[in-house]
Structure formats: C-alpha cells, structure tokens
PDB file of C-alpha atoms in Angstrom:
ATOM      1  CA  HIS A  30      -6.378  15.506 -17.064  1.00 47.00           C
ATOM      2  CA  SER A  31      -5.248  13.011 -19.021  1.00 50.00           C
ATOM      3  CA  PRO A  32      -4.163  14.232 -22.693  1.00 53.00           C
ATOM      4  CA  ALA A  33      -6.799  13.077 -25.634  1.00 55.00           C
ATOM      5  CA  GLY A  34      -6.445   9.708 -27.010  1.00 55.00           C
ATOM      6  CA  THR A  35      -4.728   8.764 -23.497  1.00 55.00           C
ATOM      7  CA  PRO A  36      -6.442   5.229 -21.990  1.00 56.00           C
ATOM      8  CA  HIS A  37      -8.550   5.309 -19.066  1.00 70.00           C
ATOM      9  CA  GLY A  38      -8.181   1.993 -17.816  1.00 76.00           C
ATOM     10  CA  ALA A  39      -9.405  -1.200 -19.227  1.00 84.00           C
ATOM     11  CA  ILE A  40     -11.929  -4.214 -18.607  1.00 87.00           C
ATOM     12  CA  LEU A  41     -10.976  -7.432 -19.265  1.00 91.00           C
ATOM     13  CA  VAL A  42     -13.138 -10.411 -18.764  1.00 93.00           C
ATOM     14  CA  ALA A  43     -11.881 -13.993 -17.947  1.00 94.00           C
ATOM     15  CA  ASN A  44     -13.963 -16.205 -18.892  1.00 94.00           C
ATOM     16  CA  ILE A  45     -13.707 -19.770 -16.824  1.00 91.00           C
ATOM     17  CA  HIS A  46     -15.558 -23.283 -17.848  1.00 91.00           C
ATOM     18  CA  CYS A  47     -14.639 -26.456 -15.706  1.00 87.00           C
ATOM     19  CA  THR A  48     -15.756 -29.570 -16.705  1.00 86.00           C
ATOM     20  CA  THR A  49     -15.907 -32.826 -14.367  1.00 81.00           C
ATOM     21  CA  ASN A  50     -15.597 -36.714 -14.223  1.00 79.00           C
ATOM     22  CA  ARG A  51     -17.797 -39.102 -13.981  1.00 72.00           C
ATOM     23  CA  ASN A  52     -16.252 -39.235  -9.711  1.00 72.00           C
ATOM     24  CA  GLY A  53     -17.287 -35.291  -9.496  1.00 70.00           C
ATOM     25  CA  GLY A  54     -14.015 -34.046  -9.573  1.00 73.00           C
ATOM     26  CA  ILE A  55     -13.190 -31.353 -11.988  1.00 75.00           C
ATOM     27  CA  SER A  56     -11.129 -33.214 -15.241  1.00 79.00           C
ATOM     28  CA  LYS A  57     -10.251 -29.784 -17.063  1.00 86.00           C
ATOM     29  CA  CYS A  58     -10.735 -26.351 -16.940  1.00 87.00           C
ATOM     30  CA  ASP A  59     -10.273 -23.743 -19.601  1.00 92.00           C
ATOM     31  CA  TYR A  60      -9.455 -20.044 -19.294  1.00 93.00           C
ATOM     32  CA  ARG A  61      -9.885 -16.957 -21.243  1.00 95.00           C
ATOM     33  CA  VAL A  62      -9.210 -13.391 -20.760  1.00 94.00           C
ATOM     34  CA  THR A  63     -10.187 -10.763 -23.429  1.00 93.00           C
ATOM     35  CA  LYS A  64      -9.961  -7.022 -23.210  1.00 90.00           C
ATOM     36  CA  MET A  65     -13.178  -5.327 -24.049  1.00 86.00           C
ATOM     37  CA  PRO A  66     -12.647  -2.991 -27.356  1.00 85.00           C
ATOM     38  CA  HIS A  67     -13.669   0.802 -26.516  1.00 80.00           C
ATOM     39  CA  ALA A  68     -14.360   0.743 -22.474  1.00 77.00           C
ATOM     40  CA  GLU A  69     -12.724   2.016 -19.959  1.00 75.00           C
ATOM     41  CA  ALA A  70     -12.709   1.242 -16.243  1.00 72.00           C
ATOM     42  CA  LYS A  71     -13.191   4.758 -14.411  1.00 70.00           C
ATOM     43  CA  ILE A  72     -15.333   5.781 -11.422  1.00 69.00           C
ATOM     44  CA  SER A  73     -16.703   9.444 -10.387  1.00 68.00           C
ATOM     45  CA  VAL A  74     -16.823   9.429  -6.547  1.00 68.00           C
ATOM     46  CA  PRO A  75     -18.488  12.507  -4.640  1.00 70.00           C
ATOM     47  CA  ASN A  76     -16.261  14.416  -1.924  1.00 67.00           C
ATOM     48  CA  GLY A  77     -18.475  15.761   0.827  1.00 66.00           C
ATOM     49  CA  ALA A  78     -19.772  18.928   0.427  1.00 64.00           C
ATOM     50  CA  ASN A  79     -17.470  20.904  -1.704  1.00 66.00           C
ATOM     51  CA  ASP A  80     -18.476  19.506  -5.031  1.00 64.00           C
ATOM     52  CA  ILE A  81     -15.101  18.099  -5.503  1.00 63.00           C
ATOM     53  CA  VAL A  82     -15.354  14.818  -7.692  1.00 65.00           C
ATOM     54  CA  GLN A  83     -12.453  12.573  -7.881  1.00 65.00           C
ATOM     55  CA  GLN A  84     -11.761  10.570 -10.799  1.00 69.00           C
ATOM     56  CA  ARG A  85     -10.403   7.162 -10.475  1.00 70.00           C
ATOM     57  CA  ARG A  86      -9.523   4.528 -13.418  1.00 75.00           C
ATOM     58  CA  GLY A  87      -7.951   1.482 -13.637  1.00 81.00           C
ATOM     59  CA  ILE A  88      -8.484  -2.273 -14.485  1.00 84.00           C
ATOM     60  CA  LYS A  89     -11.412  -3.901 -14.280  1.00 86.00           C
ATOM     61  CA  ILE A  90     -11.874  -7.365 -14.093  1.00 90.00           C
ATOM     62  CA  ILE A  91     -15.438  -9.626 -14.489  1.00 91.00           C
ATOM     63  CA  PHE A  92     -15.168 -13.313 -14.045  1.00 93.00           C
ATOM     64  CA  GLN A  93     -17.535 -15.332 -15.658  1.00 93.00           C
ATOM     65  CA  VAL A  94     -17.681 -18.629 -14.944  1.00 89.00           C
ATOM     66  CA  SER A  95     -19.901 -22.002 -16.274  1.00 90.00           C
ATOM     67  CA  GLY A  96     -19.421 -25.464 -16.570  1.00 85.00           C
ATOM     68  CA  LYS A  97     -19.825 -28.022 -13.608  1.00 75.00           C
ATOM     69  CA  MET A  98     -18.020 -27.672 -10.243  1.00 66.00           C
ATOM     70  CA  GLY A  99     -18.424 -30.631  -8.605  1.00 67.00           C
ATOM     71  CA  VAL A 100     -20.862 -33.031  -6.767  1.00 72.00           C
ATOM     72  CA  PHE A 101     -22.162 -32.314  -3.492  1.00 77.00           C
ATOM     73  CA  LYS A 102     -20.976 -35.151  -1.335  1.00 82.00           C
ATOM     74  CA  TRP A 103     -22.393 -35.174   2.262  1.00 89.00           C
ATOM     75  CA  SER A 104     -19.423 -36.932   4.137  1.00 91.00           C
ATOM     76  CA  ALA A 105     -17.202 -34.276   2.528  1.00 86.00           C
ATOM     77  CA  PHE A 106     -19.219 -31.947   4.869  1.00 91.00           C
ATOM     78  CA  ILE A 107     -19.685 -33.386   7.830  1.00 96.00           C
ATOM     79  CA  ILE A 108     -15.537 -34.096   7.796  1.00 96.00           C
ATOM     80  CA  ALA A 109     -15.287 -30.490   7.268  1.00 95.00           C
ATOM     81  CA  TRP A 110     -17.527 -29.062   9.661  1.00 96.00           C
ATOM     82  CA  VAL A 111     -16.269 -31.643  12.287  1.00 97.00           C
ATOM     83  CA  SER A 112     -12.488 -29.901  11.683  1.00 97.00           C
ATOM     84  CA  ALA A 113     -14.051 -26.487  11.770  1.00 97.00           C
ATOM     85  CA  VAL A 114     -15.725 -27.062  15.192  1.00 97.00           C
ATOM     86  CA  ALA A 115     -12.359 -29.060  16.454  1.00 97.00           C
ATOM     87  CA  THR A 116     -10.586 -26.544  15.346  1.00 97.00           C
ATOM     88  CA  PHE A 117     -12.729 -23.347  17.155  1.00 96.00           C
ATOM     89  CA  GLY A 118     -12.295 -25.594  20.283  1.00 96.00           C
ATOM     90  CA  PHE A 119      -8.645 -25.850  20.197  1.00 96.00           C
ATOM     91  CA  VAL A 120      -8.183 -22.109  19.477  1.00 96.00           C
ATOM     92  CA  SER A 121     -10.770 -20.933  22.412  1.00 93.00           C
ATOM     93  CA  VAL A 122      -8.283 -23.511  24.882  1.00 93.00           C
ATOM     94  CA  VAL A 123      -4.917 -21.987  23.664  1.00 95.00           C
ATOM     95  CA  VAL A 124      -6.415 -18.224  23.689  1.00 92.00           C
ATOM     96  CA  ASP A 125      -7.943 -18.771  27.651  1.00 89.00           C
ATOM     97  CA  ALA A 126      -4.215 -20.141  28.638  1.00 90.00           C
ATOM     98  CA  LEU A 127      -2.310 -17.139  27.019  1.00 89.00           C
ATOM     99  CA  LEU A 128      -4.701 -14.843  28.769  1.00 87.00           C
ATOM    100  CA  ARG A 129      -4.374 -16.982  31.946  1.00 85.00           C
ATOM    101  CA  TRP A 130      -0.703 -17.431  32.190  1.00 86.00           C
ATOM    102  CA  VAL A 131       1.243 -15.467  29.681  1.00 89.00           C
ATOM    103  CA  MET A 132      -0.628 -11.857  29.373  1.00 87.00           C
ATOM    104  CA  PRO A 133       0.411  -9.119  31.348  1.00 91.00           C
ATOM    105  CA  LEU A 134      -3.188  -8.889  32.678  1.00 88.00           C
ATOM    106  CA  ARG A 135      -3.369 -12.287  33.870  1.00 83.00           C
ATOM    107  CA  ASP A 136      -4.480 -12.066  37.044  1.00 86.00           C
ATOM    108  CA  VAL A 137      -7.480  -9.770  35.851  1.00 86.00           C
ATOM    109  CA  TYR A 138      -8.440 -12.020  33.696  1.00 84.00           C
ATOM    110  CA  SER A 139      -8.624 -15.155  35.858  1.00 81.00           C
ATOM    111  CA  VAL A 140     -10.569 -13.153  38.396  1.00 83.00           C
ATOM    112  CA  LEU A 141     -12.918 -12.124  35.266  1.00 82.00           C
ATOM    113  CA  LYS A 142     -12.803 -15.744  33.597  1.00 80.00           C
ATOM    114  CA  TRP A 143     -13.012 -18.307  36.678  1.00 73.00           C
ATOM    115  CA  GLU A 144     -14.404 -16.041  39.613  1.00 71.00           C
ATOM    116  CA  GLU A 145     -17.351 -14.577  40.400  1.00 56.00           C
TER     117      GLU A 145
END
C-alpha cells in the first residue's frame, strides 16, 4: 500500500484541434495537454475465485479531437484500394513461391496446393 498523500496515477487530457485549408489539406493543428486535478488513474481487477483484487495505477491519457480533418476524395480512395489489392496479390505470390521452393516441407505443400 502507498503512504497517505502519495499520488495514485494521473489522468492527462490531450486536446487536438485541426483546421483545413481551401484544398482540403490540414493547415494547422493545435495541441494542448492538461492534467485533470484531483483525479487518479486506478482500476481494480478481480483475480479469480479467491477474492484477491489487484489494484493497477498509472497514467491514463484521454484524446479529444475536434475540427475538420480533411475532405473525402474518391480518387484518393480508389488509389489506396487498388494499391491494397495489388499488395495482397503480390504477397500471395511471394508466399506461395517461398512455400513451394524454399521451406522444408515444400514437397508436401506442392502436393496439397497444386495436385489433387
């Protein structure tokens, strides 16, 4: 147990406010972190059937975000989606090649993958 008057963790509030420019990009973000007075970050966790309770203390960070973060653009979405699909296809080909020609059980994998 902690002596009386010892802090039992803290709660920090991070306020983030962003504004956008005319093109939809972020022009600036303001950050402010404040400590909540007279607040402690403590949680009690029951530990099974023997009625022992663990008390965990530390720092809790709460993020509060406000403002406009940007403008949705279909062109950016399509480019990201096509890139993700191409990446998954490439990774699938590379993993199949590694399993077929490099790994120790390549014979078993080849039989299971390409032969009936």
